[in-house]
Coordinates of C-alpha atoms in Angstrom, one line a residue:
Chain Y
M1427 CA 24.3 76.0 -5.0
T1428 CA 22.9 74.9 -8.4
H1429 CA 24.8 74.0 -11.5
T1430 CA 23.6 75.9 -14.5
D1431 CA 24.1 73.9 -17.6
D1432 CA 21.3 73.7 -20.1
R1433 CA 19.8 70.8 -18.2
T1434 CA 19.2 72.8 -15.0
P1435 CA 15.5 72.8 -14.8
T1436 CA 13.7 76.1 -15.3
T1437 CA 11.2 77.1 -12.7
V1438 CA 7.4 77.9 -12.8
D1439 CA 6.3 80.2 -10.1
D1440 CA 9.6 79.5 -8.4
R1441 CA 9.0 75.7 -8.5
P1442 CA 11.4 73.5 -10.5
V1443 CA 9.8 71.6 -13.2
T1444 CA 10.7 67.9 -13.7
L1445 CA 13.8 66.7 -15.4
V1446 CA 11.9 64.3 -17.5
D1447 CA 12.4 64.3 -21.3
E1448 CA 12.9 61.5 -23.7
D1449 CA 16.6 61.6 -23.0
A1450 CA 16.3 61.4 -19.2
R1451 CA 13.9 58.5 -19.5
A1452 CA 16.6 56.4 -21.2
W1453 CA 19.4 57.3 -18.8
S1454 CA 21.0 54.6 -16.8
P1455 CA 20.8 55.1 -13.1
R1456 CA 24.6 55.6 -13.2
T1457 CA 24.2 58.4 -15.8
A1458 CA 21.5 60.0 -13.7
R1459 CA 23.6 59.9 -10.6
A1460 CA 26.6 61.4 -12.5
R1461 CA 24.4 64.3 -13.7
F1462 CA 23.1 64.9 -10.2
R1463 CA 26.6 64.7 -8.9
E1464 CA 27.6 67.5 -11.4
G1465 CA 24.9 69.6 -9.9
L1466 CA 21.8 68.9 -12.0
A1467 CA 18.7 69.2 -9.8
G1468 CA 14.9 68.7 -10.1
P1469 CA 12.2 66.1 -9.6
T1470 CA 13.1 62.7 -10.8
A1471 CA 9.7 61.3 -11.8
G1472 CA 10.2 59.5 -15.2
V1473 CA 14.0 59.5 -15.0
A1474 CA 15.9 56.2 -15.8
R1475 CA 12.9 54.1 -16.8
G1476 CA 12.4 50.8 -14.9
H1477 CA 14.9 51.6 -12.1
T1478 CA 13.9 51.8 -8.5
Q1479 CA 13.9 55.3 -6.9
A1480 CA 14.3 55.8 -3.2
N1481 CA 13.7 58.4 -0.4
L1482 CA 16.7 59.1 1.8
I1483 CA 16.9 60.0 5.5
S1484 CA 20.1 59.9 7.4
V1485 CA 20.0 60.3 11.2
P1486 CA 22.7 60.1 14.0
A1487 CA 23.3 56.5 15.1
D1488 CA 21.6 57.1 18.5
W1489 CA 18.3 57.7 16.6
A1490 CA 18.8 54.8 14.1
Y1491 CA 16.8 52.2 16.1
E1492 CA 13.9 54.5 16.6
M1493 CA 13.9 55.4 12.9
L1494 CA 14.0 51.7 11.8
L1495 CA 11.3 50.9 14.3
F1496 CA 9.2 53.9 13.1
C1497 CA 9.6 52.5 9.6
Q1498 CA 8.6 48.9 10.7
R1499 CA 5.6 50.3 12.5
N1500 CA 4.5 52.4 9.5
P1501 CA 5.3 50.1 6.5
K1502 CA 3.0 51.8 4.0
P1503 CA 4.7 55.2 4.1
C1504 CA 8.1 53.8 5.1
P1505 CA 9.0 50.6 3.3
V1506 CA 12.8 50.2 3.9
L1507 CA 14.9 49.1 1.0
D1508 CA 18.3 49.4 2.7
V1509 CA 19.9 50.7 5.9
T1510 CA 23.6 51.5 5.9
D1511 CA 26.1 50.9 8.6
A1512 CA 26.9 54.1 10.6
G1513 CA 29.1 56.5 8.6
S1514 CA 28.9 54.5 5.4
V1515 CA 28.1 56.6 2.3
T1516 CA 27.3 53.6 0.1
T1517 CA 24.3 51.3 -0.3
V1518 CA 23.8 47.8 -1.6
L1519 CA 21.2 49.4 -3.9
A1520 CA 23.9 51.0 -6.0
P1521 CA 27.4 50.0 -4.9
D1522 CA 29.2 52.7 -6.8
A1523 CA 27.0 55.6 -5.6
D1524 CA 27.9 58.2 -3.0
L1525 CA 24.9 59.1 -0.9
R1526 CA 26.4 62.5 -0.1
T1527 CA 26.6 63.7 -3.7
D1528 CA 24.4 61.6 -6.0
L1529 CA 20.9 62.9 -5.3
P1530 CA 19.7 65.9 -7.1
R1531 CA 18.9 67.9 -4.0
Y1532 CA 19.0 67.4 -0.2
R1533 CA 17.5 68.9 2.8
V1534 CA 19.5 69.6 6.0
W1535 CA 17.6 69.6 9.3
E1536 CA 18.6 70.9 12.7
N1537 CA 16.3 70.3 15.6
G1538 CA 13.4 69.8 13.2
E1539 CA 14.1 73.0 11.3
L1540 CA 15.0 73.0 7.6
V1541 CA 18.3 74.9 7.4
D1542 CA 19.7 74.3 3.9
E1543 CA 18.8 72.7 0.6
P1544 CA 22.1 72.0 -1.1
T1545 CA 22.8 69.7 -4.1
D1546 CA 25.7 68.1 -2.2
V1547 CA 26.0 67.3 1.6
R1548 CA 29.7 66.4 1.9
E1549 CA 30.2 69.5 4.2
H1550 CA 27.2 68.4 6.4
W1551 CA 28.2 64.8 6.6
R1552 CA 28.9 63.2 10.0
G1553 CA 30.6 59.9 10.7
D1554 CA 27.7 58.7 13.0
L1555 CA 25.0 59.0 10.3
V1556 CA 22.9 55.9 9.5
S1557 CA 21.1 56.2 6.2
F1558 CA 17.7 54.8 5.3
L1559 CA 16.7 54.2 1.7
I1560 CA 12.9 54.0 1.5
G1561 CA 10.8 52.9 -1.4
C1562 CA 9.3 55.7 -3.7
S1563 CA 6.1 55.7 -5.6
F1564 CA 7.8 57.0 -8.7
T1565 CA 8.9 53.4 -9.1
F1566 CA 5.4 52.1 -9.8
E1567 CA 4.6 54.8 -12.3
W1568 CA 6.2 52.8 -15.1
A1569 CA 3.8 49.9 -14.2
L1570 CA 0.9 52.4 -14.3
T1571 CA 2.0 53.7 -17.7
A1572 CA 2.4 50.1 -19.0
A1573 CA -1.2 49.4 -17.8
G1574 CA -2.5 52.5 -19.6
V1575 CA -2.9 54.6 -16.5
P1576 CA -2.0 58.2 -17.3
V1577 CA 0.5 59.9 -14.9
R1578 CA -0.7 63.4 -14.9
H1579 CA 2.2 65.1 -13.2
V1580 CA 4.6 63.6 -15.6
E1581 CA 2.4 64.6 -18.6
Q1582 CA 2.3 68.1 -17.2
G1583 CA 6.0 68.3 -16.4
R1584 CA 5.5 68.9 -12.7
N1585 CA 6.6 67.4 -9.5
V1586 CA 4.1 65.0 -7.9
P1587 CA 1.8 66.8 -5.3
M1588 CA 2.3 65.7 -1.7
Y1589 CA 0.1 66.4 1.3
V1590 CA 0.6 66.2 5.1
T1591 CA -2.5 64.3 6.3
S1592 CA -4.4 64.2 9.6
W1593 CA -3.5 60.5 10.0
Q1594 CA -0.9 60.0 12.7
C1595 CA 1.7 57.4 12.3
R1596 CA 2.3 54.8 15.0
P1597 CA 5.1 56.4 17.2
A1598 CA 8.4 54.7 17.9
G1599 CA 10.3 56.0 20.9
R1600 CA 11.0 59.7 20.3
L1601 CA 9.7 59.6 16.7
R1602 CA 6.1 60.5 15.8
G1603 CA 4.4 62.5 13.1
P1604 CA 1.6 62.5 10.5
M1605 CA 1.5 60.4 7.3
V1606 CA 2.4 62.2 4.1
V1607 CA 0.7 61.1 0.8
S1608 CA 1.3 61.6 -2.8
M1609 CA -1.7 62.1 -5.1
R1610 CA -2.4 61.1 -8.7
P1611 CA -5.6 61.9 -10.6
V1612 CA -6.9 58.6 -12.1
P1613 CA -9.7 58.2 -14.6
P1614 CA -12.5 56.1 -13.0
G1615 CA -12.2 53.3 -15.6
L1616 CA -8.5 52.9 -14.8
L1617 CA -8.8 52.9 -11.0
S1618 CA -8.8 49.1 -10.8
A1619 CA -5.6 48.9 -12.9
A1620 CA -3.9 51.6 -10.8
I1621 CA -4.7 49.8 -7.6
R1622 CA -3.7 46.4 -8.9
E1623 CA -0.4 47.5 -10.4
S1624 CA 0.7 49.5 -7.4
S1625 CA -0.5 46.8 -5.0
L1626 CA 1.9 44.3 -6.5
L1627 CA 4.8 46.5 -5.6
P1628 CA 4.5 46.8 -1.8
A1629 CA 8.1 47.7 -1.3
V1630 CA 7.4 51.0 -3.0
H1631 CA 4.3 51.8 -1.0
G1632 CA 1.9 49.3 -2.6
G1633 CA -1.7 50.1 -3.1
P1634 CA -3.3 53.5 -2.3
V1635 CA -4.3 54.4 1.2
H1636 CA -7.3 56.4 0.1
C1637 CA -9.3 57.3 -3.0
G1638 CA -11.7 60.2 -3.6
D1639 CA -12.7 62.9 -1.1
P1640 CA -9.5 64.4 0.2
S1641 CA -11.2 65.5 3.4
G1642 CA -11.0 61.9 4.5
L1643 CA -7.3 62.5 5.0
G1644 CA -7.7 66.0 6.4
I1645 CA -6.6 67.6 3.2
E1646 CA -8.4 70.9 2.6
D1647 CA -7.3 72.0 -0.9
L1648 CA -5.7 69.7 -3.5
G1649 CA -4.6 72.9 -5.3
R1650 CA -2.2 73.7 -2.4
P1651 CA 0.1 70.7 -1.8
D1652 CA 2.5 70.8 1.1
F1653 CA 5.3 69.6 -1.2
G1654 CA 5.6 69.4 -4.9
D1655 CA 3.3 71.0 -7.4
P1656 CA -0.5 71.0 -8.0
V1657 CA -1.6 69.0 -11.0
D1658 CA -4.5 69.6 -13.3
F1659 CA -7.4 67.0 -13.3
E1660 CA -9.1 65.8 -16.4
P1661 CA -12.9 65.6 -16.2
D1662 CA -14.1 62.7 -14.0
D1663 CA -10.5 62.0 -12.7
I1664 CA -10.6 60.6 -9.1
P1665 CA -7.8 61.7 -6.7
V1666 CA -5.9 58.6 -5.6
F1667 CA -3.6 58.9 -2.5
W1668 CA -0.5 56.7 -1.9
A1669 CA 1.5 56.7 1.3
C1670 CA 4.7 58.7 0.7
G1671 CA 8.3 58.4 1.7
V1672 CA 8.4 62.1 2.7
T1673 CA 6.7 60.9 5.9
P1674 CA 10.1 60.6 7.8
Q1675 CA 10.6 64.3 7.0
A1676 CA 7.3 65.1 8.7
A1677 CA 8.5 63.0 11.6
V1678 CA 11.7 65.0 11.7
M1679 CA 9.6 68.2 11.8
A1680 CA 7.3 66.9 14.6
S1681 CA 10.0 65.1 16.6
R1682 CA 13.0 67.4 16.3
P1683 CA 16.0 65.2 16.3
P1684 CA 19.2 67.3 16.7
F1685 CA 20.2 66.5 13.1
A1686 CA 19.0 64.8 9.9
L1687 CA 19.8 64.8 6.2
T1688 CA 17.1 63.9 3.7
H1689 CA 16.4 64.2 0.0
A1690 CA 14.3 67.1 -1.2
P1691 CA 10.8 65.9 -1.9
G1692 CA 10.5 64.5 -5.4
Q1693 CA 14.2 64.6 -6.0
M1694 CA 15.1 61.0 -5.3
F1695 CA 18.0 58.6 -5.2
L1696 CA 18.3 56.6 -8.5
S1697 CA 19.3 53.1 -7.5
D1698 CA 20.6 50.3 -9.7
A1699 CA 17.7 48.0 -8.6
R1700 CA 15.0 47.2 -11.1
D1701 CA 11.4 47.7 -10.3
E1702 CA 10.7 44.1 -11.2
Q1703 CA 12.8 42.9 -8.3
F1704 CA 10.1 44.3 -6.0
R1705 CA 7.1 42.9 -7.8
V1706 CA 5.5 40.2 -5.7
A1707 CA 3.3 38.6 -8.4
Chain H
M1364 CA 7.0 20.8 31.8
T1365 CA 3.9 19.6 29.8
H1366 CA 0.3 19.7 30.8
T1367 CA -1.3 16.4 30.4
D1368 CA -5.0 16.8 29.7
D1369 CA -6.5 14.8 26.8
R1370 CA -5.4 17.5 24.3
T1371 CA -1.7 17.1 25.0
P1372 CA -0.6 15.7 21.6
T1373 CA 0.7 12.2 21.5
T1374 CA 4.1 11.7 20.0
V1375 CA 5.4 9.7 17.0
D1376 CA 9.0 8.7 17.4
D1377 CA 9.2 11.3 20.1
R1378 CA 7.9 14.0 17.9
P1379 CA 4.7 15.7 18.8
V1380 CA 2.0 15.5 16.1
T1381 CA 0.0 18.6 15.2
L1382 CA -2.9 19.9 17.2
V1383 CA -5.1 20.2 14.3
D1384 CA -8.5 18.6 14.4
E1385 CA -11.9 20.0 13.2
D1386 CA -12.3 21.6 16.7
A1387 CA -8.9 23.4 16.7
R1388 CA -9.5 24.7 13.2
A1389 CA -12.6 26.5 14.4
W1390 CA -11.0 27.9 17.6
S1391 CA -10.8 31.7 17.9
P1392 CA -7.2 32.9 18.4
R1393 CA -8.2 33.8 22.0
T1394 CA -9.4 30.2 22.6
A1395 CA -6.2 28.8 21.2
R1396 CA -4.1 31.1 23.3
A1397 CA -6.1 30.2 26.4
R1398 CA -5.5 26.4 25.7
F1399 CA -1.8 27.1 25.2
R1400 CA -1.7 29.1 28.4
E1401 CA -3.2 26.1 30.2
G1402 CA -0.3 24.0 29.0
L1403 CA -1.4 22.5 25.7
A1404 CA 1.5 22.2 23.3
G1405 CA 2.1 21.0 19.7
P1406 CA 2.5 22.4 16.2
T1407 CA -0.1 25.0 15.3
A1408 CA -0.5 24.4 11.5
G1409 CA -4.3 24.5 10.8
V1410 CA -5.3 26.0 14.2
A1411 CA -7.7 29.0 14.3
R1412 CA -8.5 29.2 10.6
G1413 CA -7.8 32.5 8.9
H1414 CA -5.8 34.0 11.7
T1415 CA -2.3 35.1 11.3
Q1416 CA 0.4 33.0 13.1
A1417 CA 3.7 34.5 14.1
N1418 CA 7.3 33.4 15.0
L1419 CA 8.6 34.9 18.2
I1420 CA 12.1 36.0 19.1
S1421 CA 12.9 38.1 22.2
V1422 CA 16.4 39.5 22.7
P1423 CA 18.0 41.9 25.2
A1424 CA 17.5 45.6 24.3
D1425 CA 21.2 46.0 23.4
W1426 CA 20.7 43.4 20.6
A1427 CA 17.4 44.8 19.4
Y1428 CA 18.7 47.2 16.7
E1429 CA 20.8 44.4 15.2
M1430 CA 17.9 42.0 15.2
L1431 CA 15.6 44.6 13.6
L1432 CA 18.3 45.4 11.0
F1433 CA 18.9 41.6 10.4
C1434 CA 15.2 41.3 9.7
Q1435 CA 15.2 44.3 7.4
R1436 CA 18.1 42.9 5.5
N1437 CA 16.6 39.5 5.2
P1438 CA 12.9 40.3 4.6
K1439 CA 12.0 36.9 3.0
P1440 CA 12.8 34.8 6.1
C1441 CA 12.1 37.7 8.6
P1442 CA 9.1 39.8 7.7
V1443 CA 8.4 41.7 10.9
L1444 CA 4.8 42.1 12.0
D1445 CA 5.4 43.8 15.3
V1446 CA 8.2 44.9 17.6
T1447 CA 7.4 45.5 21.3
D1448 CA 8.8 48.1 23.6
A1449 CA 11.5 46.8 25.9
G1450 CA 10.0 44.7 28.7
S1451 CA 6.5 44.7 27.3
V1452 CA 4.8 41.3 27.2
T1453 CA 2.0 42.5 24.9
T1454 CA 1.7 43.1 21.1
V1455 CA -0.6 45.1 18.9
L1456 CA -1.3 41.9 17.1
A1457 CA -3.4 40.6 20.0
P1458 CA -3.7 43.2 22.8
D1459 CA -5.0 40.7 25.4
A1460 CA -2.2 38.2 24.9
D1461 CA 0.7 37.6 27.2
L1462 CA 3.8 36.7 25.1
R1463 CA 5.3 34.8 28.1
T1464 CA 2.5 32.2 28.5
D1465 CA 0.4 32.2 25.4
L1466 CA 2.5 30.2 22.9
P1467 CA 2.4 26.4 23.0
R1468 CA 6.1 25.9 23.6
Y1469 CA 9.2 28.1 23.9
R1470 CA 12.9 27.7 23.5
V1471 CA 15.3 29.4 26.0
W1472 CA 18.8 30.2 24.6
E1473 CA 22.0 31.1 26.5
N1474 CA 25.1 32.0 24.5
G1475 CA 23.6 30.3 21.4
E1476 CA 22.8 27.0 23.3
L1477 CA 19.3 25.7 23.7
V1478 CA 18.9 25.3 27.5
D1479 CA 15.2 24.7 28.0
E1480 CA 11.9 24.1 26.1
P1481 CA 9.2 25.1 28.5
T1482 CA 5.5 25.9 27.8
D1483 CA 5.8 29.1 29.8
V1484 CA 8.7 31.5 30.1
R1485 CA 7.6 33.7 33.0
E1486 CA 10.5 32.5 35.1
H1487 CA 13.0 33.3 32.3
W1488 CA 11.5 36.7 31.5
R1489 CA 13.7 39.8 31.8
G1490 CA 12.7 43.5 31.8
D1491 CA 15.1 44.4 29.0
L1492 CA 13.7 42.0 26.4
V1493 CA 12.4 43.3 23.1
S1494 CA 10.2 40.9 21.3
F1495 CA 9.9 40.5 17.5
L1496 CA 6.8 38.9 16.0
I1497 CA 7.7 37.6 12.5
G1498 CA 5.3 36.3 9.8
C1499 CA 4.7 32.6 9.5
S1500 CA 4.0 30.5 6.5
F1501 CA 1.2 28.6 8.3
T1502 CA -0.7 31.8 7.6
F1503 CA -0.8 31.2 3.8
E1504 CA -1.8 27.6 4.1
W1505 CA -5.4 28.6 4.2
A1506 CA -5.0 30.4 0.9
L1507 CA -3.3 27.3 -0.5
T1508 CA -6.2 25.1 0.6
A1509 CA -8.7 27.5 -0.8
A1510 CA -6.9 27.4 -4.1
G1511 CA -7.0 23.6 -4.1
V1512 CA -3.3 23.1 -3.2
P1513 CA -3.0 20.1 -0.7
V1514 CA -1.0 20.8 2.5
R1515 CA 0.6 17.5 3.0
H1516 CA 1.9 17.9 6.5
V1517 CA -1.5 19.0 7.8
E1518 CA -3.1 16.0 5.9
Q1519 CA -0.6 13.7 7.5
G1520 CA -0.9 15.2 11.0
R1521 CA 2.7 16.3 11.2
N1522 CA 4.7 19.4 11.9
V1523 CA 6.0 21.1 8.7
P1524 CA 9.6 20.0 7.8
M1525 CA 12.2 22.8 8.1
Y1526 CA 15.8 22.8 6.9
V1527 CA 18.9 24.9 7.6
T1528 CA 20.2 25.8 4.1
S1529 CA 23.6 26.7 2.8
W1530 CA 22.3 30.2 1.9
Q1531 CA 23.8 32.8 4.2
C1532 CA 21.7 35.7 5.4
R1533 CA 23.0 39.2 5.0
P1534 CA 24.6 40.0 8.4
A1535 CA 23.7 42.9 10.6
G1536 CA 26.3 43.9 13.2
R1537 CA 26.9 40.8 15.4
L1538 CA 24.1 38.8 13.9
R1539 CA 24.7 36.4 11.1
G1540 CA 23.5 32.9 10.1
P1541 CA 22.0 30.7 7.4
M1542 CA 18.5 30.9 6.0
V1543 CA 16.0 28.3 7.2
V1544 CA 13.2 27.1 4.9
S1545 CA 10.0 25.2 5.3
M1546 CA 9.1 22.7 2.6
R1547 CA 5.8 21.6 1.2
P1548 CA 5.3 19.0 -1.6
V1549 CA 3.2 20.4 -4.3
P1550 CA 1.6 18.6 -7.3
P1551 CA 3.1 20.0 -10.5
G1552 CA -0.3 21.2 -11.8
L1553 CA -0.8 23.3 -8.7
L1554 CA 2.7 24.9 -8.5
S1555 CA 1.4 28.0 -10.2
A1556 CA -1.4 28.4 -7.7
A1557 CA 0.9 27.8 -4.8
I1558 CA 3.3 30.4 -6.0
R1559 CA 0.6 32.9 -6.8
E1560 CA -1.3 32.5 -3.5
S1561 CA 1.8 32.7 -1.3
S1562 CA 3.3 35.6 -3.3
L1563 CA 0.3 37.8 -2.6
L1564 CA 1.1 37.5 1.2
P1565 CA 4.6 38.9 1.4
A1566 CA 4.3 39.7 5.1
V1567 CA 4.2 35.9 5.8
H1568 CA 7.2 35.0 3.6
G1569 CA 5.6 35.5 0.2
G1570 CA 6.5 33.3 -2.7
P1571 CA 8.9 30.4 -2.4
V1572 CA 12.7 30.9 -2.6
H1573 CA 13.3 27.6 -4.4
C1574 CA 11.5 24.8 -6.1
G1575 CA 12.7 21.3 -7.0
D1576 CA 16.2 19.9 -6.3
P1577 CA 16.9 20.4 -2.6
S1578 CA 20.7 20.4 -3.3
G1579 CA 20.2 23.9 -4.7
L1580 CA 19.8 24.9 -1.0
G1581 CA 22.5 22.6 0.3
I1582 CA 19.8 20.2 1.7
E1583 CA 21.1 16.6 1.5
D1584 CA 18.1 14.6 2.6
L1585 CA 14.5 15.8 2.7
G1586 CA 13.7 12.8 5.0
R1587 CA 15.8 14.3 7.8
P1588 CA 14.6 17.9 8.4
D1589 CA 16.5 20.0 11.0
F1590 CA 13.2 21.0 12.6
G1591 CA 9.7 19.5 12.4
D1592 CA 8.8 16.2 10.8
P1593 CA 9.5 14.5 7.4
V1594 CA 6.4 14.4 5.2
D1595 CA 5.4 11.9 2.6
F1596 CA 5.3 12.9 -1.1
E1597 CA 2.6 11.8 -3.5
P1598 CA 3.9 10.7 -6.9
D1599 CA 5.1 13.7 -9.0
D1600 CA 5.0 16.1 -6.1
I1601 CA 7.6 18.9 -6.4
P1602 CA 9.3 20.0 -3.2
V1603 CA 8.7 23.8 -2.8
F1604 CA 10.7 25.8 -0.3
W1605 CA 9.6 28.9 1.5
A1606 CA 11.8 31.2 3.7
C1607 CA 11.1 30.4 7.3
G1608 CA 10.8 32.4 10.5
V1609 CA 13.0 29.9 12.4
T1610 CA 15.9 31.8 10.6
P1611 CA 16.4 34.1 13.7
Q1612 CA 16.9 30.9 15.8
A1613 CA 19.7 29.8 13.4
A1614 CA 21.1 33.3 13.8
V1615 CA 21.0 32.8 17.6
M1616 CA 22.9 29.5 17.2
A1617 CA 25.5 31.1 14.9
S1618 CA 25.9 34.4 16.6
R1619 CA 25.6 33.5 20.3
P1620 CA 23.9 36.4 21.9
P1621 CA 24.0 36.0 25.7
F1622 CA 20.3 35.4 25.9
A1623 CA 17.2 34.9 23.8
L1624 CA 13.7 33.4 24.0
T1625 CA 11.9 32.0 21.0
H1626 CA 8.9 29.9 20.1
A1627 CA 9.6 26.2 19.5
P1628 CA 9.6 25.6 15.7
G1629 CA 6.1 25.0 14.4
Q1630 CA 4.5 26.0 17.7
M1631 CA 3.5 29.6 16.9
F1632 CA 1.9 32.6 18.4
L1633 CA -1.8 32.9 17.3
S1634 CA -2.5 36.5 16.7
D1635 CA -5.9 38.2 16.3
A1636 CA -4.9 39.6 12.9
R1637 CA -6.6 38.1 9.9
D1638 CA -4.6 36.7 7.0
E1639 CA -6.6 39.0 4.7
Q1640 CA -5.0 42.1 6.3
F1641 CA -1.7 41.0 4.8
R1642 CA -2.9 40.2 1.3
V1643 CA -1.5 42.8 -1.1
A1644 CA -3.9 42.1 -4.1

């Protein structure tokens, strides 16, 4: 299932570490997609600097309206960047990409159960699938870095930690489920910059939904994320929570559509779009 | 068709003037909706200060996915604030409002043709209609005013001028059509403030799509808008163009769905939402 060249990420406690190194930062999105198509897998934070990353969820056409409505009704976790026509494997976000092969790793869902995590979904593809590309908070990490805000999970070579919250999304037809968040520890003196920089990019989740005490989101233990890796805090760091594009996967688990394909959390689609295209001011 | 109490707006060259006076500025959205329900009609710029105004388009359920996709693919003219369930006459934006009666004036469309402009659409309502509430640029006019930017059409007691452009929207299924824009003359020294203030409200069209020469949008004569009224320029004013929520009506004209209901241009739904809810930073 995995390609094993020297770029295949090693694992720590069975978790893949991120792909990011100086080389991967400078990749073009096309190069990144080509590597992923060859089988390279791992979290994409920090890959292809300045290019917009996206969450993927593909559902059968008879679920597409409810998925689009779910996204419209929950724009913080589900800002839609593109919706394909049924059966199409391409997106306006990267016209030469193939959505079946060009992500590092996928998840295959049947009746809300995770049944496979391949690096290629050509054998699972169906002609009735409508694909949703949803903004990803990795996109604003470059803006955080430029503003002097440390990105701990990238510094520590880990996937971003993600948590299923007790906040319920507004349902849409058969689709319902909790909001998922990503968390980044932020030094108190940089909280203002972190909020400002992310807020100006609403298409990739915008400003945080919560800062501080994780119990406000029903999160019991920051050391045990539901997806991704725990990250270490520096003294005084405040946990800051952004709505996360893994939320549609939580909706799949809660709502049990017969079939869905998604990206694996943290292993995103690298689009040709530039982050600056989504900055509102 | 019109109610004739002393608030019914007078007309200039057969065009209604705006409703705005000091009294209407201070109305609550509920009061505004009650007046409109009684039959009062006219453009709503400046009514119910600080409350979010919305465009309305209601289409049969079998057109709803394409309409929602059209909006997603054209987020500048069509930022969706709410989508109702089929047949529902209420919206989360104002739970006690009735979408069939509470707008000043409606348009009824059959096969892309305008067939009626009533102040109440109860007799036209159908149980399969899905309603879309779309952000309106009247919402950011309060922010412009607060930043010292004059709003000429309000000063002059006119409806905002709107123009069908030569820019084609990205199609969605059977729906296609040109982008419509609203235009406001802005003094050069205040252009920066106008762009900044509107950009921070992307849910109500955000920053302008064009400034200056109207021929860049295929507009031949600013004095002859396609909807609304011409406005007078002060010396040195620059024409500034924002994407407009009348765009779905242009799509109805171009795409000819069998049936649609919309608001009349400039005569908006007054929601209970506050503009500040949509400010991203």
